[in-house]
mmCIF file with all atom_site columns, C-alpha atoms in Angstrom:
data_model
loop_
_atom_site.group_PDB
_atom_site.id
_atom_site.type_symbol
_atom_site.label_atom_id
_atom_site.label_alt_id
_atom_site.label_comp_id
_atom_site.label_asym_id
_atom_site.label_entity_id
_atom_site.label_seq_id
_atom_site.pdbx_PDB_ins_code
_atom_site.Cartn_x
_atom_site.Cartn_y
_atom_site.Cartn_z
_atom_site.occupancy
_atom_site.B_iso_or_equiv
_atom_site.pdbx_formal_charge
_atom_site.auth_seq_id
_atom_site.auth_comp_id
_atom_site.auth_asym_id
_atom_site.auth_atom_id
_atom_site.pdbx_PDB_model_num
ATOM 1   C CA . GLY A 1 1   ? 110.708 87.875  90.898  1.00 0.00 ? 1   GLY A CA 1
ATOM 2   C CA . ALA A 1 2   ? 111.429 91.225  92.598  1.00 0.00 ? 2   ALA A CA 1
ATOM 3   C CA . VAL A 1 3   ? 111.636 89.886  96.138  1.00 0.00 ? 3   VAL A CA 1
ATOM 4   C CA . VAL A 1 4   ? 112.893 91.978  99.025  1.00 0.00 ? 4   VAL A CA 1
ATOM 5   C CA . SER A 1 5   ? 113.735 90.401  102.346 1.00 0.00 ? 5   SER A CA 1
ATOM 6   C CA . GLN A 1 6   ? 114.305 91.918  105.756 1.00 0.00 ? 6   GLN A CA 1
ATOM 7   C CA . HIS A 1 7   ? 116.106 90.498  108.731 1.00 0.00 ? 7   HIS A CA 1
ATOM 8   C CA . PRO A 1 8   ? 115.179 90.188  111.472 1.00 0.00 ? 8   PRO A CA 1
ATOM 9   C CA . SER A 1 9   ? 111.398 90.162  111.250 1.00 0.00 ? 9   SER A CA 1
ATOM 10  C CA . ARG A 1 10  ? 111.116 90.975  114.939 1.00 0.00 ? 10  ARG A CA 1
ATOM 11  C CA . VAL A 1 11  ? 113.654 92.262  117.412 1.00 0.00 ? 11  VAL A CA 1
ATOM 12  C CA . ILE A 1 12  ? 113.487 93.255  121.045 1.00 0.00 ? 12  ILE A CA 1
ATOM 13  C CA . CYS A 1 13  ? 116.336 95.266  122.485 1.00 0.00 ? 13  CYS A CA 1
ATOM 14  C CA . LYS A 1 14  ? 117.065 97.111  125.672 1.00 0.00 ? 14  LYS A CA 1
ATOM 15  C CA . SER A 1 15  ? 117.085 100.865 125.886 1.00 0.00 ? 15  SER A CA 1
ATOM 16  C CA . GLY A 1 16  ? 120.492 102.302 125.059 1.00 0.00 ? 16  GLY A CA 1
ATOM 17  C CA . THR A 1 17  ? 121.613 99.481  122.803 1.00 0.00 ? 17  THR A CA 1
ATOM 18  C CA . SER A 1 18  ? 121.892 99.518  119.018 1.00 0.00 ? 18  SER A CA 1
ATOM 19  C CA . VAL A 1 19  ? 120.145 97.253  116.584 1.00 0.00 ? 19  VAL A CA 1
ATOM 20  C CA . LYS A 1 20  ? 120.799 96.602  112.907 1.00 0.00 ? 20  LYS A CA 1
ATOM 21  C CA . ILE A 1 21  ? 118.135 95.755  110.344 1.00 0.00 ? 21  ILE A CA 1
ATOM 22  C CA . GLU A 1 22  ? 119.084 94.306  106.973 1.00 0.00 ? 22  GLU A CA 1
ATOM 23  C CA . CYS A 1 23  ? 117.252 94.779  103.711 1.00 0.00 ? 23  CYS A CA 1
ATOM 24  C CA . ARG A 1 24  ? 118.161 92.616  100.736 1.00 0.00 ? 24  ARG A CA 1
ATOM 25  C CA . SER A 1 25  ? 116.984 92.468  97.159  1.00 0.00 ? 25  SER A CA 1
ATOM 26  C CA . LEU A 1 26  ? 117.072 88.761  96.417  1.00 0.00 ? 26  LEU A CA 1
ATOM 27  C CA . ASP A 1 27  ? 116.695 88.556  92.660  1.00 0.00 ? 27  ASP A CA 1
ATOM 28  C CA . PHE A 1 28  ? 117.520 91.979  91.346  1.00 0.00 ? 28  PHE A CA 1
ATOM 29  C CA . GLN A 1 29  ? 120.021 94.776  91.757  1.00 0.00 ? 29  GLN A CA 1
ATOM 30  C CA . ALA A 1 30  ? 118.804 97.822  93.591  1.00 0.00 ? 30  ALA A CA 1
ATOM 31  C CA . THR A 1 31  ? 120.627 101.057 93.060  1.00 0.00 ? 31  THR A CA 1
ATOM 32  C CA . THR A 1 32  ? 118.150 102.801 95.323  1.00 0.00 ? 32  THR A CA 1
ATOM 33  C CA . MET A 1 33  ? 116.625 101.566 98.545  1.00 0.00 ? 33  MET A CA 1
ATOM 34  C CA . PHE A 1 34  ? 114.203 103.298 100.849 1.00 0.00 ? 34  PHE A CA 1
ATOM 35  C CA . TRP A 1 35  ? 113.498 103.052 104.552 1.00 0.00 ? 35  TRP A CA 1
ATOM 36  C CA . TYR A 1 36  ? 110.064 103.735 105.971 1.00 0.00 ? 36  TYR A CA 1
ATOM 37  C CA . ARG A 1 37  ? 108.689 103.852 109.466 1.00 0.00 ? 37  ARG A CA 1
ATOM 38  C CA . GLN A 1 38  ? 105.141 102.956 110.336 1.00 0.00 ? 38  GLN A CA 1
ATOM 39  C CA . PHE A 1 39  ? 103.475 103.626 113.660 1.00 0.00 ? 39  PHE A CA 1
ATOM 40  C CA . PRO A 1 40  ? 100.494 101.487 114.703 1.00 0.00 ? 40  PRO A CA 1
ATOM 41  C CA . LYS A 1 41  ? 97.450  102.093 112.521 1.00 0.00 ? 41  LYS A CA 1
ATOM 42  C CA . GLN A 1 42  ? 99.218  104.841 110.615 1.00 0.00 ? 42  GLN A CA 1
ATOM 43  C CA . SER A 1 43  ? 100.674 105.289 107.185 1.00 0.00 ? 43  SER A CA 1
ATOM 44  C CA . LEU A 1 44  ? 104.239 104.785 106.071 1.00 0.00 ? 44  LEU A CA 1
ATOM 45  C CA . MET A 1 45  ? 106.585 107.696 106.506 1.00 0.00 ? 45  MET A CA 1
ATOM 46  C CA . LEU A 1 46  ? 109.725 107.855 104.411 1.00 0.00 ? 46  LEU A CA 1
ATOM 47  C CA . MET A 1 47  ? 112.797 108.115 106.591 1.00 0.00 ? 47  MET A CA 1
ATOM 48  C CA . ALA A 1 48  ? 115.584 108.100 104.046 1.00 0.00 ? 48  ALA A CA 1
ATOM 49  C CA . THR A 1 49  ? 116.663 107.199 100.560 1.00 0.00 ? 49  THR A CA 1
ATOM 50  C CA . SER A 1 50  ? 119.904 105.369 100.046 1.00 0.00 ? 50  SER A CA 1
ATOM 51  C CA . ASN A 1 51  ? 121.840 104.979 96.839  1.00 0.00 ? 51  ASN A CA 1
ATOM 52  C CA . GLU A 1 52  ? 124.498 102.335 96.467  1.00 0.00 ? 52  GLU A CA 1
ATOM 53  C CA . GLY A 1 53  ? 127.918 103.687 97.257  1.00 0.00 ? 53  GLY A CA 1
ATOM 54  C CA . SER A 1 54  ? 126.811 107.095 98.458  1.00 0.00 ? 54  SER A CA 1
ATOM 55  C CA . LYS A 1 55  ? 125.454 108.709 101.583 1.00 0.00 ? 55  LYS A CA 1
ATOM 56  C CA . ALA A 1 56  ? 121.793 108.380 102.373 1.00 0.00 ? 56  ALA A CA 1
ATOM 57  C CA . THR A 1 57  ? 119.406 111.291 101.980 1.00 0.00 ? 57  THR A CA 1
ATOM 58  C CA . TYR A 1 58  ? 117.316 111.756 105.087 1.00 0.00 ? 58  TYR A CA 1
ATOM 59  C CA . GLU A 1 59  ? 113.874 113.270 105.263 1.00 0.00 ? 59  GLU A CA 1
ATOM 60  C CA . GLN A 1 60  ? 113.314 116.348 107.342 1.00 0.00 ? 60  GLN A CA 1
ATOM 61  C CA . GLY A 1 61  ? 113.048 115.545 111.019 1.00 0.00 ? 61  GLY A CA 1
ATOM 62  C CA . VAL A 1 62  ? 114.863 112.216 110.841 1.00 0.00 ? 62  VAL A CA 1
ATOM 63  C CA . GLU A 1 63  ? 117.992 112.097 112.978 1.00 0.00 ? 63  GLU A CA 1
ATOM 64  C CA . LYS A 1 64  ? 120.937 111.032 110.862 1.00 0.00 ? 64  LYS A CA 1
ATOM 65  C CA . ASP A 1 65  ? 123.042 110.058 113.856 1.00 0.00 ? 65  ASP A CA 1
ATOM 66  C CA . LYS A 1 66  ? 120.318 107.889 115.331 1.00 0.00 ? 66  LYS A CA 1
ATOM 67  C CA . PHE A 1 67  ? 119.275 106.103 112.158 1.00 0.00 ? 67  PHE A CA 1
ATOM 68  C CA . LEU A 1 68  ? 122.440 105.085 110.343 1.00 0.00 ? 68  LEU A CA 1
ATOM 69  C CA . ILE A 1 69  ? 121.913 103.810 106.833 1.00 0.00 ? 69  ILE A CA 1
ATOM 70  C CA . ASN A 1 70  ? 124.486 101.978 104.789 1.00 0.00 ? 70  ASN A CA 1
ATOM 71  C CA . HIS A 1 71  ? 124.015 100.811 101.204 1.00 0.00 ? 71  HIS A CA 1
ATOM 72  C CA . ALA A 1 72  ? 127.282 99.064  100.538 1.00 0.00 ? 72  ALA A CA 1
ATOM 73  C CA . SER A 1 73  ? 126.197 96.850  97.668  1.00 0.00 ? 73  SER A CA 1
ATOM 74  C CA . LEU A 1 74  ? 123.553 96.623  94.979  1.00 0.00 ? 74  LEU A CA 1
ATOM 75  C CA . THR A 1 75  ? 121.608 94.088  97.002  1.00 0.00 ? 75  THR A CA 1
ATOM 76  C CA . LEU A 1 76  ? 122.012 95.144  100.612 1.00 0.00 ? 76  LEU A CA 1
ATOM 77  C CA . SER A 1 77  ? 121.086 98.146  102.705 1.00 0.00 ? 77  SER A CA 1
ATOM 78  C CA . THR A 1 78  ? 121.214 98.285  106.477 1.00 0.00 ? 78  THR A CA 1
ATOM 79  C CA . LEU A 1 79  ? 119.486 100.503 109.003 1.00 0.00 ? 79  LEU A CA 1
ATOM 80  C CA . THR A 1 80  ? 121.106 100.775 112.426 1.00 0.00 ? 80  THR A CA 1
ATOM 81  C CA . VAL A 1 81  ? 119.111 102.315 115.214 1.00 0.00 ? 81  VAL A CA 1
ATOM 82  C CA . THR A 1 82  ? 121.696 103.625 117.630 1.00 0.00 ? 82  THR A CA 1
ATOM 83  C CA . SER A 1 83  ? 121.122 104.116 121.352 1.00 0.00 ? 83  SER A CA 1
ATOM 84  C CA . ALA A 1 84  ? 117.572 102.935 120.955 1.00 0.00 ? 84  ALA A CA 1
ATOM 85  C CA . HIS A 1 85  ? 114.837 104.250 123.206 1.00 0.00 ? 85  HIS A CA 1
ATOM 86  C CA . PRO A 1 86  ? 111.249 103.093 123.682 1.00 0.00 ? 86  PRO A CA 1
ATOM 87  C CA . GLU A 1 87  ? 109.996 105.839 121.366 1.00 0.00 ? 87  GLU A CA 1
ATOM 88  C CA . ASP A 1 88  ? 111.979 104.199 118.547 1.00 0.00 ? 88  ASP A CA 1
ATOM 89  C CA . SER A 1 89  ? 109.723 101.167 118.800 1.00 0.00 ? 89  SER A CA 1
ATOM 90  C CA . SER A 1 90  ? 107.993 100.885 115.481 1.00 0.00 ? 90  SER A CA 1
ATOM 91  C CA . PHE A 1 91  ? 107.542 98.861  112.316 1.00 0.00 ? 91  PHE A CA 1
ATOM 92  C CA . TYR A 1 92  ? 110.357 99.524  109.852 1.00 0.00 ? 92  TYR A CA 1
ATOM 93  C CA . ILE A 1 93  ? 109.862 98.677  106.203 1.00 0.00 ? 93  ILE A CA 1
ATOM 94  C CA . CYS A 1 94  ? 112.391 98.859  103.422 1.00 0.00 ? 94  CYS A CA 1
ATOM 95  C CA . SER A 1 95  ? 111.815 98.964  99.707  1.00 0.00 ? 95  SER A CA 1
ATOM 96  C CA . ALA A 1 96  ? 114.008 98.780  96.663  1.00 0.00 ? 96  ALA A CA 1
ATOM 97  C CA . ARG A 1 97  ? 113.913 100.035 93.119  1.00 0.00 ? 97  ARG A CA 1
ATOM 98  C CA . ASP A 1 98  ? 114.973 97.583  90.450  1.00 0.00 ? 98  ASP A CA 1
ATOM 99  C CA . ARG A 1 99  ? 117.949 98.919  88.524  1.00 0.00 ? 99  ARG A CA 1
ATOM 100 C CA . ALA A 1 100 ? 116.884 97.134  85.360  1.00 0.00 ? 100 ALA A CA 1
ATOM 101 C CA . SER A 1 101 ? 113.155 97.776  85.586  1.00 0.00 ? 101 SER A CA 1
ATOM 102 C CA . GLY A 1 102 ? 111.454 99.639  82.827  1.00 0.00 ? 102 GLY A CA 1
ATOM 103 C CA . ALA A 1 103 ? 108.692 100.672 85.200  1.00 0.00 ? 103 ALA A CA 1
ATOM 104 C CA . PRO A 1 104 ? 109.572 104.079 86.578  1.00 0.00 ? 104 PRO A CA 1
ATOM 105 C CA . TYR A 1 105 ? 109.327 104.726 90.281  1.00 0.00 ? 105 TYR A CA 1
ATOM 106 C CA . GLU A 1 106 ? 108.064 101.272 91.167  1.00 0.00 ? 106 GLU A CA 1
ATOM 107 C CA . GLN A 1 107 ? 109.325 100.024 94.510  1.00 0.00 ? 107 GLN A CA 1
ATOM 108 C CA . TYR A 1 108 ? 109.307 96.499  95.905  1.00 0.00 ? 108 TYR A CA 1
ATOM 109 C CA . PHE A 1 109 ? 108.674 96.269  99.616  1.00 0.00 ? 109 PHE A CA 1
ATOM 110 C CA . GLY A 1 110 ? 110.130 94.024  102.246 1.00 0.00 ? 110 GLY A CA 1
ATOM 111 C CA . PRO A 1 111 ? 107.975 92.302  104.870 1.00 0.00 ? 111 PRO A CA 1
ATOM 112 C CA . GLY A 1 112 ? 108.979 94.727  107.604 1.00 0.00 ? 112 GLY A CA 1
ATOM 113 C CA . THR A 1 113 ? 110.778 94.525  110.939 1.00 0.00 ? 113 THR A CA 1
ATOM 114 C CA . ARG A 1 114 ? 108.998 95.015  114.230 1.00 0.00 ? 114 ARG A CA 1
ATOM 115 C CA . LEU A 1 115 ? 111.350 96.752  116.685 1.00 0.00 ? 115 LEU A CA 1
ATOM 116 C CA . THR A 1 116 ? 110.464 96.847  120.360 1.00 0.00 ? 116 THR A CA 1
ATOM 117 C CA . VAL A 1 117 ? 112.703 98.742  122.736 1.00 0.00 ? 117 VAL A CA 1
ATOM 118 C CA . THR A 1 118 ? 112.235 97.914  126.398 1.00 0.00 ? 118 THR A CA 1
ATOM 119 C CA . ALA B 2 1   ? 101.180 121.394 98.100  1.00 0.00 ? 1   ALA B CA 1
ATOM 120 C CA . GLN B 2 2   ? 101.398 118.021 96.450  1.00 0.00 ? 2   GLN B CA 1
ATOM 121 C CA . SER B 2 3   ? 99.527  115.368 98.415  1.00 0.00 ? 3   SER B CA 1
ATOM 122 C CA . VAL B 2 4   ? 97.408  112.240 98.333  1.00 0.00 ? 4   VAL B CA 1
ATOM 123 C CA . THR B 2 5   ? 94.239  111.814 100.342 1.00 0.00 ? 5   THR B CA 1
ATOM 124 C CA . GLN B 2 6   ? 92.195  108.807 101.329 1.00 0.00 ? 6   GLN B CA 1
ATOM 125 C CA . PRO B 2 7   ? 88.972  110.220 102.776 1.00 0.00 ? 7   PRO B CA 1
ATOM 126 C CA . ASP B 2 8   ? 87.747  106.996 104.349 1.00 0.00 ? 8   ASP B CA 1
ATOM 127 C CA . ILE B 2 9   ? 89.637  105.766 107.401 1.00 0.00 ? 9   ILE B CA 1
ATOM 128 C CA . HIS B 2 10  ? 87.533  102.657 107.901 1.00 0.00 ? 10  HIS B CA 1
ATOM 129 C CA . ILE B 2 11  ? 85.064  100.846 105.646 1.00 0.00 ? 11  ILE B CA 1
ATOM 130 C CA . THR B 2 12  ? 82.967  97.793  106.409 1.00 0.00 ? 12  THR B CA 1
ATOM 131 C CA . VAL B 2 13  ? 81.366  95.727  103.678 1.00 0.00 ? 13  VAL B CA 1
ATOM 132 C CA . SER B 2 14  ? 79.631  92.382  103.570 1.00 0.00 ? 14  SER B CA 1
ATOM 133 C CA . GLU B 2 15  ? 81.282  89.497  101.817 1.00 0.00 ? 15  GLU B CA 1
ATOM 134 C CA . GLY B 2 16  ? 80.115  89.386  98.226  1.00 0.00 ? 16  GLY B CA 1
ATOM 135 C CA . ALA B 2 17  ? 79.300  93.084  98.122  1.00 0.00 ? 17  ALA B CA 1
ATOM 136 C CA . SER B 2 18  ? 81.081  95.522  95.865  1.00 0.00 ? 18  SER B CA 1
ATOM 137 C CA . LEU B 2 19  ? 83.831  97.783  97.122  1.00 0.00 ? 19  LEU B CA 1
ATOM 138 C CA . GLU B 2 20  ? 85.159  101.199 96.224  1.00 0.00 ? 20  GLU B CA 1
ATOM 139 C CA . LEU B 2 21  ? 88.017  102.853 98.077  1.00 0.00 ? 21  LEU B CA 1
ATOM 140 C CA . ARG B 2 22  ? 88.621  106.497 97.337  1.00 0.00 ? 22  ARG B CA 1
ATOM 141 C CA . CYS B 2 23  ? 91.897  108.208 96.595  1.00 0.00 ? 23  CYS B CA 1
ATOM 142 C CA . ASN B 2 24  ? 92.429  111.819 95.569  1.00 0.00 ? 24  ASN B CA 1
ATOM 143 C CA . TYR B 2 25  ? 95.661  113.509 94.672  1.00 0.00 ? 25  TYR B CA 1
ATOM 144 C CA . SER B 2 26  ? 96.784  117.061 94.396  1.00 0.00 ? 26  SER B CA 1
ATOM 145 C CA . TYR B 2 27  ? 99.371  117.368 91.685  1.00 0.00 ? 27  TYR B CA 1
ATOM 146 C CA . GLY B 2 28  ? 99.967  119.555 88.681  1.00 0.00 ? 28  GLY B CA 1
ATOM 147 C CA . ALA B 2 29  ? 101.079 116.967 86.190  1.00 0.00 ? 29  ALA B CA 1
ATOM 148 C CA . THR B 2 30  ? 99.921  113.418 85.536  1.00 0.00 ? 30  THR B CA 1
ATOM 149 C CA . PRO B 2 31  ? 101.170 111.479 88.526  1.00 0.00 ? 31  PRO B CA 1
ATOM 150 C CA . TYR B 2 32  ? 102.319 107.922 88.879  1.00 0.00 ? 32  TYR B CA 1
ATOM 151 C CA . LEU B 2 33  ? 99.703  106.224 91.062  1.00 0.00 ? 33  LEU B CA 1
ATOM 152 C CA . PHE B 2 34  ? 99.724  103.005 93.051  1.00 0.00 ? 34  PHE B CA 1
ATOM 153 C CA . TRP B 2 35  ? 97.482  100.964 95.292  1.00 0.00 ? 35  TRP B CA 1
ATOM 154 C CA . TYR B 2 36  ? 99.033  98.727  97.931  1.00 0.00 ? 36  TYR B CA 1
ATOM 155 C CA . VAL B 2 37  ? 97.514  96.308  100.425 1.00 0.00 ? 37  VAL B CA 1
ATOM 156 C CA . GLN B 2 38  ? 98.934  95.493  103.834 1.00 0.00 ? 38  GLN B CA 1
ATOM 157 C CA . SER B 2 39  ? 97.804  92.636  106.030 1.00 0.00 ? 39  SER B CA 1
ATOM 158 C CA . PRO B 2 40  ? 98.418  92.997  109.788 1.00 0.00 ? 40  PRO B CA 1
ATOM 159 C CA . GLY B 2 41  ? 102.100 92.854  110.642 1.00 0.00 ? 41  GLY B CA 1
ATOM 160 C CA . GLN B 2 42  ? 103.092 92.416  107.031 1.00 0.00 ? 42  GLN B CA 1
ATOM 161 C CA . GLY B 2 43  ? 104.779 94.451  104.343 1.00 0.00 ? 43  GLY B CA 1
ATOM 162 C CA . LEU B 2 44  ? 103.073 96.010  101.369 1.00 0.00 ? 44  LEU B CA 1
ATOM 163 C CA . GLN B 2 45  ? 101.858 94.186  98.300  1.00 0.00 ? 45  GLN B CA 1
ATOM 164 C CA . LEU B 2 46  ? 101.311 96.063  95.058  1.00 0.00 ? 46  LEU B CA 1
ATOM 165 C CA . LEU B 2 47  ? 97.767  95.680  93.754  1.00 0.00 ? 47  LEU B CA 1
ATOM 166 C CA . LEU B 2 48  ? 98.046  97.837  90.665  1.00 0.00 ? 48  LEU B CA 1
ATOM 167 C CA . LYS B 2 49  ? 99.657  100.915 89.227  1.00 0.00 ? 49  LYS B CA 1
ATOM 168 C CA . TYR B 2 50  ? 98.983  103.645 86.696  1.00 0.00 ? 50  TYR B CA 1
ATOM 169 C CA . PHE B 2 51  ? 101.636 105.409 84.714  1.00 0.00 ? 51  PHE B CA 1
ATOM 170 C CA . SER B 2 52  ? 99.921  106.313 81.441  1.00 0.00 ? 52  SER B CA 1
ATOM 171 C CA . GLY B 2 53  ? 97.584  104.958 78.767  1.00 0.00 ? 53  GLY B CA 1
ATOM 172 C CA . ASP B 2 54  ? 94.295  103.247 79.511  1.00 0.00 ? 54  ASP B CA 1
ATOM 173 C CA . THR B 2 55  ? 92.764  104.905 82.526  1.00 0.00 ? 55  THR B CA 1
ATOM 174 C CA . LEU B 2 56  ? 91.138  101.690 83.756  1.00 0.00 ? 56  LEU B CA 1
ATOM 175 C CA . VAL B 2 57  ? 93.808  99.543  85.296  1.00 0.00 ? 57  VAL B CA 1
ATOM 176 C CA . GLN B 2 58  ? 93.451  95.887  86.198  1.00 0.00 ? 58  GLN B CA 1
ATOM 177 C CA . GLY B 2 59  ? 95.346  94.504  89.141  1.00 0.00 ? 59  GLY B CA 1
ATOM 178 C CA . ILE B 2 60  ? 95.783  91.348  91.117  1.00 0.00 ? 60  ILE B CA 1
ATOM 179 C CA . LYS B 2 61  ? 93.142  89.639  93.247  1.00 0.00 ? 61  LYS B CA 1
ATOM 180 C CA . GLY B 2 62  ? 90.321  90.973  91.094  1.00 0.00 ? 62  GLY B CA 1
ATOM 181 C CA . PHE B 2 63  ? 90.949  94.657  91.867  1.00 0.00 ? 63  PHE B CA 1
ATOM 182 C CA . GLU B 2 64  ? 90.773  97.478  89.379  1.00 0.00 ? 64  GLU B CA 1
ATOM 183 C CA . ALA B 2 65  ? 91.213  101.227 89.565  1.00 0.00 ? 65  ALA B CA 1
ATOM 184 C CA . GLU B 2 66  ? 90.236  104.098 87.340  1.00 0.00 ? 66  GLU B CA 1
ATOM 185 C CA . PHE B 2 67  ? 92.269  107.238 86.851  1.00 0.00 ? 67  PHE B CA 1
ATOM 186 C CA . LYS B 2 68  ? 90.060  110.284 86.420  1.00 0.00 ? 68  LYS B CA 1
ATOM 187 C CA . ARG B 2 69  ? 92.045  113.386 85.670  1.00 0.00 ? 69  ARG B CA 1
ATOM 188 C CA . SER B 2 70  ? 89.037  115.700 85.900  1.00 0.00 ? 70  SER B CA 1
ATOM 189 C CA . GLN B 2 71  ? 88.381  114.552 89.445  1.00 0.00 ? 71  GLN B CA 1
ATOM 190 C CA . SER B 2 72  ? 92.018  114.028 90.461  1.00 0.00 ? 72  SER B CA 1
ATOM 191 C CA . SER B 2 73  ? 91.014  110.578 91.627  1.00 0.00 ? 73  SER B CA 1
ATOM 192 C CA . PHE B 2 74  ? 92.282  107.020 91.437  1.00 0.00 ? 74  PHE B CA 1
ATOM 193 C CA . ASN B 2 75  ? 89.625  104.944 93.163  1.00 0.00 ? 75  ASN B CA 1
ATOM 194 C CA . LEU B 2 76  ? 90.069  101.239 93.803  1.00 0.00 ? 76  LEU B CA 1
ATOM 195 C CA . ARG B 2 77  ? 87.203  98.868  93.081  1.00 0.00 ? 77  ARG B CA 1
ATOM 196 C CA . LYS B 2 78  ? 86.307  95.239  93.404  1.00 0.00 ? 78  LYS B CA 1
ATOM 197 C CA . PRO B 2 79  ? 82.950  93.820  92.279  1.00 0.00 ? 79  PRO B CA 1
ATOM 198 C CA . SER B 2 80  ? 82.691  91.138  94.945  1.00 0.00 ? 80  SER B CA 1
ATOM 199 C CA . VAL B 2 81  ? 84.677  91.256  98.170  1.00 0.00 ? 81  VAL B CA 1
ATOM 200 C CA . HIS B 2 82  ? 86.029  88.131  99.856  1.00 0.00 ? 82  HIS B CA 1
ATOM 201 C CA . TRP B 2 83  ? 86.668  87.812  103.576 1.00 0.00 ? 83  TRP B CA 1
ATOM 202 C CA . SER B 2 84  ? 90.391  87.518  102.839 1.00 0.00 ? 84  SER B CA 1
ATOM 203 C CA . ASP B 2 85  ? 90.356  91.058  101.432 1.00 0.00 ? 85  ASP B CA 1
ATOM 204 C CA . ALA B 2 86  ? 90.156  92.467  104.955 1.00 0.00 ? 86  ALA B CA 1
ATOM 205 C CA . ALA B 2 87  ? 93.332  94.532  105.309 1.00 0.00 ? 87  ALA B CA 1
ATOM 206 C CA . GLU B 2 88  ? 94.719  98.049  105.153 1.00 0.00 ? 88  GLU B CA 1
ATOM 207 C CA . TYR B 2 89  ? 94.789  99.675  101.731 1.00 0.00 ? 89  TYR B CA 1
ATOM 208 C CA . PHE B 2 90  ? 97.145  102.473 100.803 1.00 0.00 ? 90  PHE B CA 1
ATOM 209 C CA . CYS B 2 91  ? 97.019  104.748 97.814  1.00 0.00 ? 91  CYS B CA 1
ATOM 210 C CA . ALA B 2 92  ? 100.387 106.194 96.882  1.00 0.00 ? 92  ALA B CA 1
ATOM 211 C CA . VAL B 2 93  ? 101.698 108.699 94.409  1.00 0.00 ? 93  VAL B CA 1
ATOM 212 C CA . VAL B 2 94  ? 105.135 109.600 93.229  1.00 0.00 ? 94  VAL B CA 1
ATOM 213 C CA . LEU B 2 95  ? 105.713 113.227 94.062  1.00 0.00 ? 95  LEU B CA 1
ATOM 214 C CA . TYR B 2 96  ? 108.544 115.446 93.021  1.00 0.00 ? 96  TYR B CA 1
ATOM 215 C CA . THR B 2 97  ? 110.330 117.503 95.641  1.00 0.00 ? 97  THR B CA 1
ATOM 216 C CA . GLY B 2 98  ? 112.295 119.581 93.216  1.00 0.00 ? 98  GLY B CA 1
ATOM 217 C CA . THR B 2 99  ? 115.463 117.586 93.431  1.00 0.00 ? 99  THR B CA 1
ATOM 218 C CA . ALA B 2 100 ? 114.139 114.074 93.769  1.00 0.00 ? 100 ALA B CA 1
ATOM 219 C CA . SER B 2 101 ? 111.039 111.975 93.498  1.00 0.00 ? 101 SER B CA 1
ATOM 220 C CA . LYS B 2 102 ? 109.563 109.975 96.329  1.00 0.00 ? 102 LYS B CA 1
ATOM 221 C CA . LEU B 2 103 ? 106.616 107.715 96.959  1.00 0.00 ? 103 LEU B CA 1
ATOM 222 C CA . THR B 2 104 ? 104.090 109.357 99.235  1.00 0.00 ? 104 THR B CA 1
ATOM 223 C CA . PHE B 2 105 ? 101.325 107.376 100.865 1.00 0.00 ? 105 PHE B CA 1
ATOM 224 C CA . GLY B 2 106 ? 97.825  108.291 101.823 1.00 0.00 ? 106 GLY B CA 1
ATOM 225 C CA . THR B 2 107 ? 96.710  107.683 105.370 1.00 0.00 ? 107 THR B CA 1
ATOM 226 C CA . GLY B 2 108 ? 95.202  104.343 104.472 1.00 0.00 ? 108 GLY B CA 1
ATOM 227 C CA . THR B 2 109 ? 91.746  102.789 104.571 1.00 0.00 ? 109 THR B CA 1
ATOM 228 C CA . ARG B 2 110 ? 91.078  99.839  106.812 1.00 0.00 ? 110 ARG B CA 1
ATOM 229 C CA . LEU B 2 111 ? 88.684  97.381  105.208 1.00 0.00 ? 111 LEU B CA 1
ATOM 230 C CA . GLN B 2 112 ? 86.595  95.126  107.373 1.00 0.00 ? 112 GLN B CA 1
ATOM 231 C CA . VAL B 2 113 ? 84.577  92.337  105.762 1.00 0.00 ? 113 VAL B CA 1
ATOM 232 C CA . THR B 2 114 ? 81.591  90.884  107.527 1.00 0.00 ? 114 THR B CA 1
ATOM 233 C CA . LEU B 2 115 ? 80.340  87.400  106.783 1.00 0.00 ? 115 LEU B CA 1
#
C-alpha cells in the first residue's frame, strides 16, 4: 500500500514552453502533497506544500508564477513549470501524506520526474 | 536554527563489512526522524523511522538505527553490507517552522560498496 506515482518519468521540452507533472496517490487519499526539487548529487529541497482544495504554500525563493501547483482532488496534485528555461532542468519528486495514517508526518514519495529543458 | 547534518558525503565499504552512517540533528524537542534510500534516478524509499518509544529501530533490508538524545544523533547501521546497498542515503527530520511542519533532509551520504 501507500503508492505514489508520477507522470511522466522523463520529459524533454524546449525553452519557453510549459510542462505539467502529475503526482497521484494510488491507494490512499492525500490531503497534503509536497513537491521537491533535487539537483544532481544534492539533497531534496522542498518547493511547496499543497493541500487539497486550497492554494499551495511555497517555500522562500520559489517562484509561484513559474511553478504552478494544483491539488484539485484527494489523489492528484500537478506541478506546471511555466516558460521553462534550461536552469529549470532538474529532478522533481512529489510526496503525499496519507489522510488516514496514524503515523504523524510520514510521507510517501513518488519515483520522480526528470525534466530537461533544451 | 533547527537542522539535520550528515557529516559524511561519501563512504566506501567492502561487501560483507559493517556500516554506520551518521546523522545529527539540532532541535529542542524530540524530533521525528527518518532514514531514506535513493538509488540513481529513483525516488526515495523509507528504511525506518523513529517517533517515540524504543530508541533502537529496526527497518527494512536489515537496517537499524539508534536514537541517542544525549548525542542528538540517529545513526543508521547494518551489520553486513551487500553490493545492492550502494545508493544515496538521506536522514530527514520533521522540523517546525512556527506555523507548519516540514520534512527537512540532510545533504545525503553516498555509499559505495566494493566487492
